[in-house]
Amino acid sequence: MKDDLFDSLPLLLSVPQAAKILGISRAAGYRLAKSGDLPTRRLGGRVYVVTESLRELGAA
């Protein structure tokens, strides 16, 4: 059932969207992104979380 959620998501998510999925605060999401615990990509000065990394975190 959880995989259904990830299948419907785009390849990249904003940090606030990823934080909401993980059930953490926006600030915590940015802290995890900055520390490298949440894999990110930068596009046009914005930071995005790689959706596949959320799936892997959920499986861990």
mmCIF file of N, CA and C in Angstrom:
data_model
loop_
_atom_site.group_PDB
_atom_site.id
_atom_site.type_symbol
_atom_site.label_atom_id
_atom_site.label_comp_id
_atom_site.label_asym_id
_atom_site.label_seq_id
_atom_site.Cartn_x
_atom_site.Cartn_y
_atom_site.Cartn_z
ATOM 1 N N MET A 1 0.825 -1.189 0.000
ATOM 2 C CA MET A 1 0.000 0.000 0.000
ATOM 3 C C MET A 1 0.870 1.254 0.000
ATOM 4 N N LYS A 2 1.968 1.191 0.765
ATOM 5 C CA LYS A 2 2.866 2.342 0.840
ATOM 6 C C LYS A 2 3.497 2.629 -0.521
ATOM 7 N N ASP A 3 3.807 1.558 -1.277
ATOM 8 C CA ASP A 3 4.402 1.735 -2.598
ATOM 9 C C ASP A 3 3.470 2.500 -3.526
ATOM 10 N N ASP A 4 2.159 2.327 -3.361
ATOM 11 C CA ASP A 4 1.191 3.053 -4.176
ATOM 12 C C ASP A 4 1.390 4.552 -4.027
ATOM 13 N N LEU A 5 1.671 5.012 -2.818
ATOM 14 C CA LEU A 5 1.919 6.432 -2.568
ATOM 15 C C LEU A 5 3.117 6.898 -3.384
ATOM 16 N N PHE A 6 4.211 6.144 -3.340
ATOM 17 C CA PHE A 6 5.425 6.543 -4.037
ATOM 18 C C PHE A 6 5.269 6.466 -5.546
ATOM 19 N N ASP A 7 4.503 5.513 -6.021
ATOM 20 C CA ASP A 7 4.286 5.372 -7.463
ATOM 21 C C ASP A 7 3.570 6.574 -8.051
ATOM 22 N N SER A 8 2.754 7.239 -7.244
ATOM 23 C CA SER A 8 1.984 8.372 -7.747
ATOM 24 C C SER A 8 2.720 9.708 -7.606
ATOM 25 N N LEU A 9 3.922 9.687 -7.021
ATOM 26 C CA LEU A 9 4.678 10.919 -6.800
ATOM 27 C C LEU A 9 5.626 11.198 -7.960
ATOM 28 N N PRO A 10 5.973 12.479 -8.169
ATOM 29 C CA PRO A 10 6.981 12.818 -9.179
ATOM 30 C C PRO A 10 8.365 12.340 -8.726
ATOM 31 N N LEU A 11 9.337 12.381 -9.615
ATOM 32 C CA LEU A 11 10.685 11.918 -9.294
ATOM 33 C C LEU A 11 11.362 12.766 -8.221
ATOM 34 N N LEU A 12 11.034 14.046 -8.181
ATOM 35 C CA LEU A 12 11.600 14.964 -7.194
ATOM 36 C C LEU A 12 10.484 15.649 -6.428
ATOM 37 N N LEU A 13 10.713 15.868 -5.146
ATOM 38 C CA LEU A 13 9.739 16.552 -4.284
ATOM 39 C C LEU A 13 10.410 17.737 -3.611
ATOM 40 N N SER A 14 9.621 18.747 -3.314
ATOM 41 C CA SER A 14 10.165 19.846 -2.520
ATOM 42 C C SER A 14 10.451 19.316 -1.115
ATOM 43 N N VAL A 15 11.330 19.971 -0.408
ATOM 44 C CA VAL A 15 11.665 19.543 0.948
ATOM 45 C C VAL A 15 10.416 19.564 1.844
ATOM 46 N N PRO A 16 9.574 20.611 1.792
ATOM 47 C CA PRO A 16 8.366 20.579 2.627
ATOM 48 C C PRO A 16 7.434 19.401 2.304
ATOM 49 N N GLN A 17 7.305 19.041 1.023
ATOM 50 C CA GLN A 17 6.471 17.892 0.650
ATOM 51 C C GLN A 17 7.058 16.602 1.222
ATOM 52 N N ALA A 18 8.353 16.441 1.094
ATOM 53 C CA ALA A 18 9.016 15.240 1.611
ATOM 54 C C ALA A 18 8.879 15.170 3.129
ATOM 55 N N ALA A 19 9.035 16.304 3.794
ATOM 56 C CA ALA A 19 8.903 16.339 5.247
ATOM 57 C C ALA A 19 7.498 15.907 5.673
ATOM 58 N N LYS A 20 6.503 16.368 4.952
ATOM 59 C CA LYS A 20 5.119 15.996 5.268
ATOM 60 C C LYS A 20 4.917 14.492 5.143
ATOM 61 N N ILE A 21 5.465 13.895 4.091
ATOM 62 C CA ILE A 21 5.357 12.451 3.887
ATOM 63 C C ILE A 21 6.053 11.690 5.012
ATOM 64 N N LEU A 22 7.195 12.217 5.446
ATOM 65 C CA LEU A 22 7.953 11.572 6.522
ATOM 66 C C LEU A 22 7.360 11.838 7.904
ATOM 67 N N GLY A 23 6.456 12.798 7.995
ATOM 68 C CA GLY A 23 5.850 13.119 9.279
ATOM 69 C C GLY A 23 6.758 13.942 10.177
ATOM 70 N N ILE A 24 7.597 14.764 9.548
ATOM 71 C CA ILE A 24 8.503 15.628 10.305
ATOM 72 C C ILE A 24 8.232 17.083 9.919
ATOM 73 N N SER A 25 8.809 17.994 10.680
ATOM 74 C CA SER A 25 8.604 19.410 10.387
ATOM 75 C C SER A 25 9.396 19.823 9.150
ATOM 76 N N ARG A 26 8.995 20.927 8.581
ATOM 77 C CA ARG A 26 9.691 21.499 7.428
ATOM 78 C C ARG A 26 11.153 21.782 7.779
ATOM 79 N N ALA A 27 11.366 22.365 8.966
ATOM 80 C CA ALA A 27 12.727 22.685 9.410
ATOM 81 C C ALA A 27 13.569 21.418 9.554
ATOM 82 N N ALA A 28 12.979 20.358 10.086
ATOM 83 C CA ALA A 28 13.701 19.088 10.223
ATOM 84 C C ALA A 28 14.048 18.527 8.848
ATOM 85 N N GLY A 29 13.156 18.688 7.893
ATOM 86 C CA GLY A 29 13.420 18.249 6.530
ATOM 87 C C GLY A 29 14.619 18.961 5.945
ATOM 88 N N TYR A 30 14.680 20.262 6.136
ATOM 89 C CA TYR A 30 15.824 21.022 5.624
ATOM 90 C C TYR A 30 17.111 20.646 6.355
ATOM 91 N N ARG A 31 17.029 20.357 7.650
ATOM 92 C CA ARG A 31 18.220 19.925 8.390
ATOM 93 C C ARG A 31 18.741 18.593 7.845
ATOM 94 N N LEU A 32 17.822 17.641 7.603
ATOM 95 C CA LEU A 32 18.227 16.348 7.051
ATOM 96 C C LEU A 32 18.816 16.502 5.653
ATOM 97 N N ALA A 33 18.239 17.398 4.862
ATOM 98 C CA ALA A 33 18.755 17.646 3.514
ATOM 99 C C ALA A 33 20.153 18.244 3.589
ATOM 100 N N LYS A 34 20.342 19.189 4.485
ATOM 101 C CA LYS A 34 21.648 19.855 4.618
ATOM 102 C C LYS A 34 22.724 18.884 5.108
ATOM 103 N N SER A 35 22.351 17.985 6.014
ATOM 104 C CA SER A 35 23.321 17.034 6.565
ATOM 105 C C SER A 35 23.632 15.891 5.597
ATOM 106 N N GLY A 36 22.796 15.738 4.564
ATOM 107 C CA GLY A 36 23.005 14.664 3.604
ATOM 108 C C GLY A 36 22.243 13.394 3.944
ATOM 109 N N ASP A 37 21.533 13.394 5.067
ATOM 110 C CA ASP A 37 20.744 12.222 5.446
ATOM 111 C C ASP A 37 19.534 12.033 4.545
ATOM 112 N N LEU A 38 19.137 13.092 3.878
ATOM 113 C CA LEU A 38 18.036 13.049 2.923
ATOM 114 C C LEU A 38 18.624 13.442 1.572
ATOM 115 N N PRO A 39 18.780 12.496 0.652
ATOM 116 C CA PRO A 39 19.415 12.785 -0.647
ATOM 117 C C PRO A 39 18.642 13.840 -1.445
ATOM 118 N N THR A 40 19.359 14.836 -1.928
ATOM 119 C CA THR A 40 18.736 15.943 -2.649
ATOM 120 C C THR A 40 19.433 16.204 -3.974
ATOM 121 N N ARG A 41 18.747 16.972 -4.788
ATOM 122 C CA ARG A 41 19.296 17.493 -6.038
ATOM 123 C C ARG A 41 18.930 18.969 -6.089
ATOM 124 N N ARG A 42 19.818 19.771 -6.658
ATOM 125 C CA ARG A 42 19.555 21.196 -6.829
ATOM 126 C C ARG A 42 19.191 21.476 -8.273
ATOM 127 N N LEU A 43 18.126 22.208 -8.469
ATOM 128 C CA LEU A 43 17.696 22.637 -9.797
ATOM 129 C C LEU A 43 17.300 24.103 -9.718
ATOM 130 N N GLY A 44 17.976 24.926 -10.467
ATOM 131 C CA GLY A 44 17.635 26.346 -10.500
ATOM 132 C C GLY A 44 17.671 27.025 -9.145
ATOM 133 N N GLY A 45 18.586 26.620 -8.296
ATOM 134 C CA GLY A 45 18.705 27.233 -6.985
ATOM 135 C C GLY A 45 17.772 26.653 -5.940
ATOM 136 N N ARG A 46 16.910 25.747 -6.338
ATOM 137 C CA ARG A 46 15.993 25.108 -5.392
ATOM 138 C C ARG A 46 16.510 23.722 -5.025
ATOM 139 N N VAL A 47 16.132 23.276 -3.843
ATOM 140 C CA VAL A 47 16.546 21.964 -3.360
ATOM 141 C C VAL A 47 15.348 21.018 -3.450
ATOM 142 N N TYR A 48 15.575 19.854 -4.053
ATOM 143 C CA TYR A 48 14.528 18.845 -4.179
ATOM 144 C C TYR A 48 15.013 17.532 -3.589
ATOM 145 N N VAL A 49 14.096 16.795 -3.014
ATOM 146 C CA VAL A 49 14.397 15.480 -2.457
ATOM 147 C C VAL A 49 14.094 14.436 -3.524
ATOM 148 N N VAL A 50 14.976 13.472 -3.658
ATOM 149 C CA VAL A 50 14.786 12.381 -4.611
ATOM 150 C C VAL A 50 13.747 11.425 -4.022
ATOM 151 N N THR A 51 12.626 11.271 -4.717
ATOM 152 C CA THR A 51 11.505 10.477 -4.205
ATOM 153 C C THR A 51 11.928 9.046 -3.887
ATOM 154 N N GLU A 52 12.772 8.458 -4.705
ATOM 155 C CA GLU A 52 13.217 7.085 -4.477
ATOM 156 C C GLU A 52 13.907 6.953 -3.111
ATOM 157 N N SER A 53 14.584 8.007 -2.667
ATOM 158 C CA SER A 53 15.251 7.952 -1.371
ATOM 159 C C SER A 53 14.237 7.853 -0.230
ATOM 160 N N LEU A 54 13.047 8.439 -0.424
ATOM 161 C CA LEU A 54 12.010 8.334 0.607
ATOM 162 C C LEU A 54 11.504 6.907 0.692
ATOM 163 N N ARG A 55 11.378 6.251 -0.450
ATOM 164 C CA ARG A 55 10.941 4.857 -0.476
ATOM 165 C C ARG A 55 11.963 3.995 0.298
ATOM 166 N N GLU A 56 13.247 4.267 0.053
ATOM 167 C CA GLU A 56 14.303 3.503 0.718
ATOM 168 C C GLU A 56 14.305 3.770 2.221
ATOM 169 N N LEU A 57 14.054 5.002 2.635
ATOM 170 C CA LEU A 57 13.978 5.327 4.052
ATOM 171 C C LEU A 57 12.814 4.588 4.715
ATOM 172 N N GLY A 58 11.714 4.495 4.001
ATOM 173 C CA GLY A 58 10.543 3.807 4.524
ATOM 174 C C GLY A 58 10.771 2.317 4.678
ATOM 175 N N ALA A 59 11.629 1.754 3.826
ATOM 176 C CA ALA A 59 11.899 0.318 3.868
ATOM 177 C C ALA A 59 12.926 -0.015 4.957
ATOM 178 N N ALA A 60 13.681 0.979 5.371
ATOM 179 C CA ALA A 60 14.743 0.733 6.367
ATOM 180 C C ALA A 60 14.196 0.520 7.752
#
